[in-house]
Each structure stands twice: as C-alpha cells, then as structure tokens.
Short mmCIF file of N, CA and C in Angstrom, two decimals:
data_model
loop_
_atom_site.label_atom_id
_atom_site.label_comp_id
_atom_site.label_asym_id
_atom_site.label_seq_id
_atom_site.Cartn_x
_atom_site.Cartn_y
_atom_site.Cartn_z
N PRO A 1 -9.75 19.17 -7.77
CA PRO A 1 -9.42 18.20 -6.43
C PRO A 1 -8.45 19.02 -5.71
N VAL A 2 -7.87 20.29 -6.15
CA VAL A 2 -7.04 20.95 -5.08
C VAL A 2 -7.61 21.04 -3.78
N ARG A 3 -9.10 21.16 -3.38
CA ARG A 3 -9.58 21.26 -2.18
C ARG A 3 -9.52 20.05 -1.42
N ASN A 4 -9.55 19.05 -2.33
CA ASN A 4 -9.25 18.06 -1.61
C ASN A 4 -7.76 17.22 -1.62
N LYS A 5 -7.08 17.53 -0.50
CA LYS A 5 -5.70 17.76 -0.45
C LYS A 5 -5.41 15.81 -0.12
N TYR A 6 -6.45 15.61 0.67
CA TYR A 6 -5.93 14.24 0.96
C TYR A 6 -5.91 13.23 -0.41
N ALA A 7 -7.03 13.45 -1.28
CA ALA A 7 -7.45 12.31 -2.33
C ALA A 7 -6.22 12.96 -3.59
N LEU A 8 -5.81 14.27 -3.45
CA LEU A 8 -4.40 14.32 -4.52
C LEU A 8 -3.45 13.73 -4.05
N ILE A 9 -2.99 14.17 -2.93
CA ILE A 9 -1.89 13.50 -2.16
C ILE A 9 -1.86 11.83 -2.36
N GLY A 10 -3.17 11.08 -1.93
CA GLY A 10 -3.05 9.87 -2.05
C GLY A 10 -2.79 9.29 -3.78
N TYR A 11 -3.15 9.79 -4.64
CA TYR A 11 -3.44 9.63 -5.99
C TYR A 11 -1.93 9.59 -6.45
N TYR A 12 -1.36 10.60 -5.84
CA TYR A 12 0.38 10.71 -6.06
C TYR A 12 1.03 9.63 -5.70
N LEU A 13 1.15 9.40 -4.49
CA LEU A 13 1.61 8.33 -3.58
C LEU A 13 1.31 7.31 -4.13
N GLY A 14 -0.05 6.71 -4.65
CA GLY A 14 -0.33 5.76 -5.42
C GLY A 14 0.40 5.46 -6.69
N VAL A 15 0.73 6.86 -7.43
CA VAL A 15 1.85 6.28 -8.43
C VAL A 15 3.11 5.78 -7.96
N ALA A 16 3.46 7.09 -7.10
CA ALA A 16 4.66 6.68 -6.46
C ALA A 16 4.87 5.19 -5.76
N GLY A 17 4.11 4.42 -5.64
CA GLY A 17 4.18 3.21 -5.27
C GLY A 17 4.88 1.83 -6.06
N PHE A 18 4.68 2.36 -7.53
CA PHE A 18 5.41 1.78 -8.57
C PHE A 18 7.05 2.15 -8.48
N ILE A 19 7.56 2.85 -7.73
CA ILE A 19 9.21 2.94 -7.67
C ILE A 19 9.82 1.83 -6.66
N PRO A 20 10.79 1.36 -6.48
CA PRO A 20 10.65 0.24 -6.12
C PRO A 20 11.19 0.22 -4.51
N LEU A 21 12.35 1.16 -4.19
CA LEU A 21 12.65 1.26 -2.79
C LEU A 21 11.74 2.01 -1.95
N ILE A 22 10.82 2.79 -2.72
CA ILE A 22 9.80 3.37 -1.62
C ILE A 22 8.60 3.18 -1.72
N GLY A 23 7.98 1.97 -2.81
CA GLY A 23 6.89 1.86 -2.90
C GLY A 23 6.13 1.36 -1.87
N PHE A 24 6.77 0.27 -1.01
CA PHE A 24 5.87 0.01 0.10
C PHE A 24 5.35 0.86 1.26
N PRO A 25 6.13 1.87 1.39
CA PRO A 25 5.42 2.86 2.69
C PRO A 25 4.69 4.02 1.46
N ALA A 26 5.18 4.21 0.58
CA ALA A 26 4.00 4.96 -0.50
C ALA A 26 2.56 4.54 -0.67
N ALA A 27 2.59 3.16 -0.73
CA ALA A 27 1.79 2.26 -0.50
C ALA A 27 0.50 2.12 0.20
N ILE A 28 1.37 2.29 1.27
CA ILE A 28 0.17 2.29 2.57
C ILE A 28 -0.16 3.80 3.06
N VAL A 29 0.32 4.85 2.21
CA VAL A 29 0.53 6.00 2.93
C VAL A 29 -0.73 6.35 1.92
N ALA A 30 -0.51 6.28 0.82
CA ALA A 30 -1.50 6.30 -0.42
C ALA A 30 -2.87 5.65 0.36
N PHE A 31 -3.19 4.05 0.48
CA PHE A 31 -4.07 3.73 0.73
C PHE A 31 -4.90 4.47 1.92
N VAL A 32 -4.50 5.45 3.18
CA VAL A 32 -4.83 5.67 3.89
C VAL A 32 -5.16 7.22 3.45
N PHE A 33 -4.00 7.74 2.61
CA PHE A 33 -4.71 9.30 2.13
C PHE A 33 -5.93 9.23 1.16
N GLY A 34 -6.19 7.72 0.86
CA GLY A 34 -7.30 7.46 -0.15
C GLY A 34 -8.34 7.80 0.48
N ILE A 35 -8.57 6.84 1.99
CA ILE A 35 -9.64 6.65 2.58
C ILE A 35 -10.05 8.15 3.42
N LEU A 36 -8.96 8.88 3.67
CA LEU A 36 -9.40 9.74 4.28
C LEU A 36 -10.02 11.07 3.25
N GLY A 37 -9.60 10.58 1.77
CA GLY A 37 -9.71 11.81 0.96
C GLY A 37 -11.31 11.35 0.40
N LEU A 38 -11.60 10.01 0.45
CA LEU A 38 -13.26 9.63 0.22
C LEU A 38 -13.81 10.25 1.25
N ARG A 39 -13.27 10.28 2.58
CA ARG A 39 -14.21 10.75 3.69
C ARG A 39 -14.25 11.96 3.21
N ASP A 40 -13.44 12.99 3.26
CA ASP A 40 -14.10 14.37 2.91
C ASP A 40 -14.40 14.67 1.79
N GLU A 41 -14.62 13.84 0.55
CA GLU A 41 -15.24 14.03 -0.46
C GLU A 41 -17.02 14.08 -0.38
N LYS A 42 -17.07 12.95 0.51
CA LYS A 42 -18.30 12.88 1.10
C LYS A 42 -19.05 14.07 1.89
N ARG A 43 -18.51 14.80 2.46
CA ARG A 43 -18.64 15.86 3.09
C ARG A 43 -18.41 17.24 2.29
N ALA A 44 -17.72 17.22 1.09
CA ALA A 44 -17.45 18.36 0.48
C ALA A 44 -18.17 18.23 -0.97
N HIS A 45 -18.00 17.33 -1.60
CA HIS A 45 -18.59 16.88 -3.07
C HIS A 45 -17.68 17.66 -3.94
N VAL A 46 -16.64 17.48 -4.06
CA VAL A 46 -15.60 18.01 -4.92
C VAL A 46 -15.27 17.36 -6.05
N PRO A 47 -15.76 18.08 -7.33
CA PRO A 47 -15.63 17.09 -8.46
C PRO A 47 -14.42 16.44 -8.83
N GLY A 48 -14.18 15.06 -9.28
CA GLY A 48 -12.68 14.86 -9.48
C GLY A 48 -12.31 14.14 -8.49
N ALA A 49 -12.72 14.57 -6.93
CA ALA A 49 -11.61 13.92 -5.92
C ALA A 49 -11.91 12.31 -5.76
N LYS A 50 -13.28 12.24 -5.87
CA LYS A 50 -13.70 10.79 -5.68
C LYS A 50 -12.85 9.79 -6.27
N ALA A 51 -12.74 10.39 -7.91
CA ALA A 51 -12.07 9.36 -8.61
C ALA A 51 -10.45 9.42 -8.25
N HIS A 52 -10.03 10.33 -7.55
CA HIS A 52 -8.41 10.36 -7.02
C HIS A 52 -8.54 9.47 -5.86
N ALA A 53 -9.41 9.25 -4.78
CA ALA A 53 -9.40 9.05 -3.73
C ALA A 53 -9.47 7.19 -3.79
N ILE A 54 -10.57 6.97 -4.73
CA ILE A 54 -10.50 5.67 -4.94
C ILE A 54 -9.44 5.18 -5.67
N THR A 55 -9.24 5.66 -6.56
CA THR A 55 -7.49 5.13 -7.37
C THR A 55 -6.33 5.49 -6.31
N ALA A 56 -6.62 5.96 -5.52
CA ALA A 56 -5.33 5.98 -4.17
C ALA A 56 -5.36 4.57 -3.46
N ILE A 57 -7.19 4.23 -3.12
CA ILE A 57 -7.03 3.19 -2.08
C ILE A 57 -7.20 2.25 -3.45
N VAL A 58 -7.53 2.18 -4.40
CA VAL A 58 -6.89 0.51 -5.21
C VAL A 58 -5.28 0.34 -5.41
N LEU A 59 -4.79 1.58 -5.84
CA LEU A 59 -3.35 1.51 -5.91
C LEU A 59 -2.43 1.31 -4.99
N GLY A 60 -2.95 1.74 -3.50
CA GLY A 60 -2.30 1.51 -2.43
C GLY A 60 -2.46 0.05 -2.09
N SER A 61 -3.53 -0.41 -2.25
CA SER A 61 -4.16 -1.75 -1.70
C SER A 61 -3.13 -2.98 -2.45
N ILE A 62 -3.13 -2.65 -3.94
CA ILE A 62 -2.85 -3.73 -4.42
C ILE A 62 -1.13 -3.42 -4.89
N LEU A 63 -0.49 -2.33 -4.47
CA LEU A 63 1.07 -2.31 -4.52
C LEU A 63 1.32 -2.51 -3.32
N GLY A 64 0.80 -2.41 -2.23
CA GLY A 64 1.26 -2.42 -1.08
C GLY A 64 1.29 -4.01 -0.78
N LEU A 65 0.12 -4.77 -1.25
CA LEU A 65 0.59 -6.09 -1.24
C LEU A 65 1.23 -6.91 -1.76
N ILE A 66 1.57 -6.41 -3.22
CA ILE A 66 2.90 -6.97 -4.08
C ILE A 66 4.05 -6.63 -3.46
N HIS A 67 4.05 -5.26 -2.88
CA HIS A 67 5.19 -5.55 -1.77
C HIS A 67 5.61 -6.06 -1.07
N LEU A 68 4.37 -6.19 -0.38
CA LEU A 68 4.92 -7.27 0.81
C LEU A 68 5.20 -8.67 0.78
N PHE A 69 4.47 -9.06 -0.60
CA PHE A 69 4.76 -10.25 -1.07
C PHE A 69 6.11 -10.53 -1.42
N LEU A 70 6.71 -9.26 -2.27
CA LEU A 70 8.11 -9.49 -2.34
C LEU A 70 9.18 -9.52 -1.46
N ILE A 71 8.80 -8.63 -0.45
CA ILE A 71 9.39 -8.75 0.46
C ILE A 71 9.77 -10.21 1.19
N ILE A 72 8.12 -10.77 1.63
CA ILE A 72 8.54 -11.79 2.31
C ILE A 72 9.34 -12.82 1.33
N MET A 73 8.90 -12.72 0.27
CA MET A 73 9.99 -13.62 -0.77
C MET A 73 11.31 -13.44 -0.64
N PHE A 74 12.06 -12.09 -0.90
CA PHE A 74 13.19 -11.77 -0.38
C PHE A 74 13.81 -12.30 1.09
N VAL A 75 13.18 -12.14 1.83
CA VAL A 75 13.71 -12.48 3.28
C VAL A 75 13.65 -14.07 3.32
N ALA A 76 12.57 -14.69 2.45
CA ALA A 76 12.62 -16.21 2.82
C ALA A 76 14.09 -16.87 1.48
N VAL A 77 14.28 -16.54 0.27
CA VAL A 77 15.01 -16.41 -0.07
C VAL A 77 16.38 -16.15 0.30
N ALA A 78 16.63 -15.07 0.94
CA ALA A 78 17.81 -14.67 1.81
C ALA A 78 18.27 -15.58 2.99
N THR A 79 17.39 -16.27 3.77
CA THR A 79 17.40 -16.83 5.02
C THR A 79 17.44 -18.43 4.11
N TYR A 80 17.11 -18.90 3.55
CA TYR A 80 16.99 -20.32 2.57
C TYR A 80 18.66 -21.05 3.23
N ASP A 81 18.69 -22.16 3.78
CA ASP A 81 19.48 -22.51 4.04
C ASP A 81 19.81 -23.96 3.08
N LEU A 82 21.07 -23.57 2.34
CA LEU A 82 21.27 -24.52 0.85
C LEU A 82 21.90 -25.69 1.79
N ARG A 83 22.18 -26.34 2.60
CA ARG A 83 22.89 -27.59 3.20
C ARG A 83 21.92 -28.39 3.18
#
C-alpha cells in the first residue's frame, strides 16, 4: 500500500487516534485520508490499500465521536455550577 499514501497515512493516524491528547485531530484527519485513500484505490487497485482506507475511515469516525463526546462531557462538568 505504499503506492496509496492516503490510505496508509490515514491508517496510521487512525491508530494514533487512541492517544488521548492528539486523538481528536488525528481521528478527523484519519477519516479524511481514509476517504481520499478509498478514492485513490478505486482508480489504481492497489492490493491492501482498500483495507487500510476502510480501517482509517472506521477508526477515524468512531474515535472522533468518542473524543467529541469526552470533550463535551469535560466542558459540561467544568462549567457546572454547584450552587
């Protein structure tokens, strides 16, 4: 899949989405690169690139939603008034 750089970079960023502080931006970029990699795979038919692209899309979307939920919950708890 080296010939499909978008799929491979998206895959690595999808895995990097598990890292707490850089997870949200990595997940968003993984999702975008996964879509670009899937588009390029349809043109070039690189073996293994479709699996990397789909993995990037799935990890990017799931981890992005999880991080977004955690950010919303953190802001809600931080701004909650105990009075």
